[in-house]
């Protein structure tokens, strides 16, 4: 069974940093790309960042570019989202998600999601 | 690519046929997904590649469309379907979601 477990959220002051982790199990982690999506309280979904299976292709939303860094440790089956210079508007539940990639010309949506970790940025 | 869903809220009864529309600010390949989300839960993938049903998803859900206009249809609304629905394009980065459509009990 595919499982993703986020951790590392919490309360942080504006300008602070947090490292979010996404621990994976039940699948061959090193073959799957990983995506982070966040959801502010009472709001919709916002794509944040994505990293390829090999870690060589990385993308960020403009809203976090230069402040967030995504990485992965395939030996530990874990993905990380390092957040810095946090703003009040970064307050959200952060989800990591993955999919069966692109096979035979078919690319899937985000099929597997963690339960999310809450980041609250407040003074 | 901006994704705009309509309506934002929809009131319907059990058994109704429901259609949600998602419009893109520019045409893209049909890498369009639909998700269902219930309060306090992670989203659940329903449809990928605009019209392909994800495994385990009831056949009352269907997707269609191409270019800049896409639709999600629920053929006969069931009690478990009252939730918020999001479209998402994953054809080009940055991936983007629609703002969501909340399906409420009429």
Coordinates of C-alpha atoms in Angstrom, one line a residue:
Chain A
X1 CA 0.0 0.0 0.0
X2 CA 1.3 3.4 -1.0
X3 CA 1.8 5.6 2.0
X4 CA 3.0 9.2 2.3
X5 CA 3.5 10.7 5.8
X6 CA 4.3 14.4 6.2
X7 CA 5.9 15.9 9.3
X8 CA 7.7 19.0 10.4
X9 CA 4.9 21.5 10.4
X10 CA 4.2 23.8 13.3
X11 CA 4.0 27.4 14.5
X12 CA 6.8 29.8 13.3
X13 CA 7.2 33.5 13.3
X14 CA 7.3 35.5 10.1
X15 CA 10.8 35.3 8.6
X16 CA 11.4 31.9 10.1
X17 CA 12.1 28.5 8.6
X18 CA 10.8 25.0 8.8
X19 CA 11.8 21.8 7.1
X20 CA 8.9 19.6 6.0
X21 CA 9.5 15.9 5.4
X22 CA 7.5 13.4 3.4
X23 CA 8.3 9.8 4.3
X24 CA 7.2 7.3 1.7
X25 CA 6.5 3.6 1.9
X26 CA 4.8 0.8 -0.1
X27 CA 6.3 1.7 -3.5
X28 CA 9.7 2.1 -5.2
X29 CA 10.2 5.7 -4.1
X30 CA 13.2 6.4 -6.4
X31 CA 11.1 5.9 -9.5
X32 CA 8.4 8.4 -8.6
X33 CA 8.2 12.2 -8.9
X34 CA 7.0 14.0 -5.8
X35 CA 4.8 17.1 -5.6
X36 CA 3.9 19.5 -2.8
X37 CA 0.5 21.1 -2.7
X38 CA -0.8 23.5 0.0
X39 CA -4.1 24.6 1.2
X40 CA -4.6 27.8 3.2
X41 CA -7.4 27.6 5.8
X42 CA -10.8 27.6 4.1
X43 CA -9.2 28.1 0.7
X44 CA -8.4 26.1 -2.4
X45 CA -5.5 24.0 -3.5
X46 CA -2.2 25.6 -4.6
X47 CA 0.6 23.7 -6.3
X48 CA 3.9 24.6 -4.6
X49 CA 6.8 22.5 -6.0
X50 CA 7.7 19.3 -7.8
X51 CA 10.8 17.2 -8.1
X52 CA 11.5 14.4 -10.6
X53 CA 12.3 10.8 -9.6
X54 CA 16.0 11.4 -10.0
X55 CA 16.0 14.8 -8.4
X56 CA 17.4 16.5 -11.5
X57 CA 14.2 18.4 -12.6
X58 CA 12.7 20.8 -10.1
X59 CA 9.9 23.4 -10.4
X60 CA 8.5 26.0 -8.0
X61 CA 5.5 28.2 -7.9
X62 CA 6.3 31.9 -8.3
X63 CA 4.9 32.5 -4.8
X64 CA 7.7 30.4 -3.2
X65 CA 10.5 30.6 -5.6
X66 CA 13.7 31.7 -3.9
X67 CA 12.3 30.9 -0.4
X68 CA 11.5 27.1 -0.6
X69 CA 13.8 24.3 -1.7
X70 CA 12.7 20.8 -2.6
X71 CA 15.0 17.8 -2.3
X72 CA 14.9 14.1 -1.9
X73 CA 16.9 11.4 -0.3
X74 CA 16.2 8.2 -2.2
X75 CA 18.2 6.1 0.2
X76 CA 15.8 7.2 3.0
X77 CA 12.6 7.2 0.9
X78 CA 12.1 10.7 2.0
X79 CA 11.3 14.0 0.3
X80 CA 12.0 17.4 1.9
X81 CA 10.6 20.9 1.5
X82 CA 12.9 23.4 3.2
X83 CA 10.9 26.6 3.8
X84 CA 12.6 29.9 4.7
X85 CA 11.7 33.6 5.0
X86 CA 8.1 32.4 5.8
X87 CA 5.2 34.8 5.4
X88 CA 1.8 34.9 7.0
X89 CA 0.3 34.0 3.7
X90 CA 2.3 30.7 3.7
X91 CA 0.0 29.5 6.5
X92 CA -1.5 26.3 5.1
X93 CA -1.8 22.5 5.3
X94 CA 1.1 21.2 3.2
X95 CA 0.5 17.9 1.3
X96 CA 3.0 15.8 -0.5
X97 CA 1.7 13.7 -3.3
X98 CA 2.8 11.3 -6.0
X99 CA 1.6 9.4 -9.1
X100 CA 2.5 6.6 -11.3
X101 CA 4.3 9.1 -13.5
X102 CA 4.1 9.0 -17.3
X103 CA 3.9 5.5 -18.9
X104 CA 3.3 4.7 -22.5
X105 CA 2.4 8.2 -23.3
X106 CA -0.1 8.5 -20.5
X107 CA 0.6 10.9 -17.6
X108 CA -1.5 10.4 -14.4
X109 CA -2.8 13.0 -12.0
X110 CA -1.8 13.0 -8.3
X111 CA -3.0 9.6 -7.3
X112 CA -1.5 9.3 -3.8
X113 CA -1.6 11.9 -1.1
X114 CA -0.4 12.2 2.5
X115 CA -2.6 13.5 5.3
X116 CA -0.9 16.9 5.3
X117 CA 1.1 18.9 7.9
X118 CA 0.0 22.3 9.1
X119 CA 2.3 25.3 8.9
X120 CA 1.2 28.3 10.8
X121 CA 3.1 31.6 10.3
X122 CA 2.2 34.1 13.0
X123 CA 3.8 36.5 15.5
Chain B
X1 CA -2.1 28.7 -17.3
X2 CA -5.0 30.0 -15.2
X3 CA -7.9 27.6 -14.5
X4 CA -11.4 29.0 -13.8
X5 CA -14.1 26.7 -12.5
X6 CA -17.8 27.3 -12.6
X7 CA -20.0 27.4 -10.7
X8 CA -18.2 28.1 -7.4
X9 CA -21.1 26.6 -5.5
X10 CA -23.8 24.2 -6.7
X11 CA -26.9 23.0 -4.9
X12 CA -28.3 19.7 -6.0
X13 CA -30.3 16.8 -4.8
X14 CA -29.5 13.1 -4.7
X15 CA -30.1 11.6 -8.1
X16 CA -29.4 14.9 -10.0
X17 CA -27.1 15.1 -13.0
X18 CA -24.3 17.6 -12.1
X19 CA -21.9 19.3 -14.4
X20 CA -18.8 21.4 -13.4
X21 CA -16.9 23.4 -16.0
X22 CA -13.2 24.2 -16.0
X23 CA -11.8 26.8 -18.4
X24 CA -8.1 27.4 -19.1
X25 CA -6.6 30.7 -20.0
X26 CA -4.8 29.1 -22.9
X27 CA -5.0 25.8 -24.8
X28 CA -2.9 23.0 -23.6
X29 CA -2.5 19.2 -24.0
X30 CA -5.3 17.2 -22.3
X31 CA -3.3 16.7 -19.1
X32 CA -6.3 17.7 -17.0
X33 CA -7.3 16.1 -13.7
X34 CA -10.3 16.3 -11.5
X35 CA -10.2 15.8 -7.7
X36 CA -12.8 15.4 -5.0
X37 CA -12.0 16.7 -1.5
X38 CA -14.0 16.3 1.7
X39 CA -13.4 18.5 4.8
X40 CA -10.3 17.7 6.7
X41 CA -9.1 15.2 4.1
X42 CA -6.6 15.1 1.3
X43 CA -7.9 15.4 -2.3
X44 CA -8.8 12.2 -4.1
X45 CA -8.1 11.8 -7.9
X46 CA -11.2 11.0 -9.9
X47 CA -10.2 11.7 -13.6
X48 CA -6.9 12.1 -15.4
X49 CA -6.0 13.0 -19.0
X50 CA -9.3 14.8 -19.1
X51 CA -11.5 11.8 -19.5
X52 CA -9.8 8.7 -18.0
X53 CA -11.4 7.3 -14.9
X54 CA -9.0 6.6 -12.1
X55 CA -9.1 3.0 -10.8
X56 CA -11.7 2.5 -8.0
X57 CA -13.7 5.6 -8.9
X58 CA -17.4 5.0 -9.5
X59 CA -18.5 5.1 -13.2
X60 CA -21.1 7.9 -12.4
X61 CA -18.1 10.2 -12.7
X62 CA -16.9 11.2 -16.1
X63 CA -14.7 13.8 -17.7
X64 CA -14.7 15.4 -21.1
X65 CA -13.3 18.3 -23.1
X66 CA -10.2 19.5 -24.8
X67 CA -8.3 22.7 -25.6
X68 CA -9.5 25.3 -23.1
X69 CA -12.8 23.8 -21.8
X70 CA -13.3 20.8 -19.7
X71 CA -16.2 19.3 -17.8
X72 CA -16.8 16.9 -14.9
X73 CA -20.1 15.2 -14.9
X74 CA -21.7 13.2 -12.1
X75 CA -24.5 11.3 -13.8
X76 CA -26.6 10.6 -10.6
X77 CA -25.5 12.4 -7.5
X78 CA -25.1 10.2 -4.4
X79 CA -25.0 11.2 -0.8
X80 CA -21.2 10.5 -0.7
X81 CA -20.6 13.0 -3.5
X82 CA -21.3 16.1 -1.5
X83 CA -17.8 17.6 -1.5
X84 CA -15.6 20.2 -3.2
X85 CA -14.2 19.4 -6.6
X86 CA -11.1 20.8 -8.2
X87 CA -9.7 20.7 -11.7
X88 CA -5.9 20.8 -12.3
X89 CA -3.8 21.2 -15.3
X90 CA -0.5 19.3 -15.3
X91 CA 0.5 19.9 -18.9
X92 CA 3.0 22.7 -18.2
X93 CA 4.7 24.1 -15.1
X94 CA 3.6 25.7 -12.9
X95 CA 0.8 23.2 -12.5
X96 CA -2.4 25.1 -11.5
X97 CA -5.7 24.3 -9.9
X98 CA -9.1 25.7 -10.4
X99 CA -10.6 27.6 -7.4
X100 CA -13.0 24.7 -6.6
X101 CA -16.7 23.9 -6.8
X102 CA -18.6 23.1 -3.7
X103 CA -21.5 20.7 -4.3
X104 CA -24.1 21.2 -1.5
X105 CA -27.3 19.4 -0.6
X106 CA -30.3 21.2 -2.0

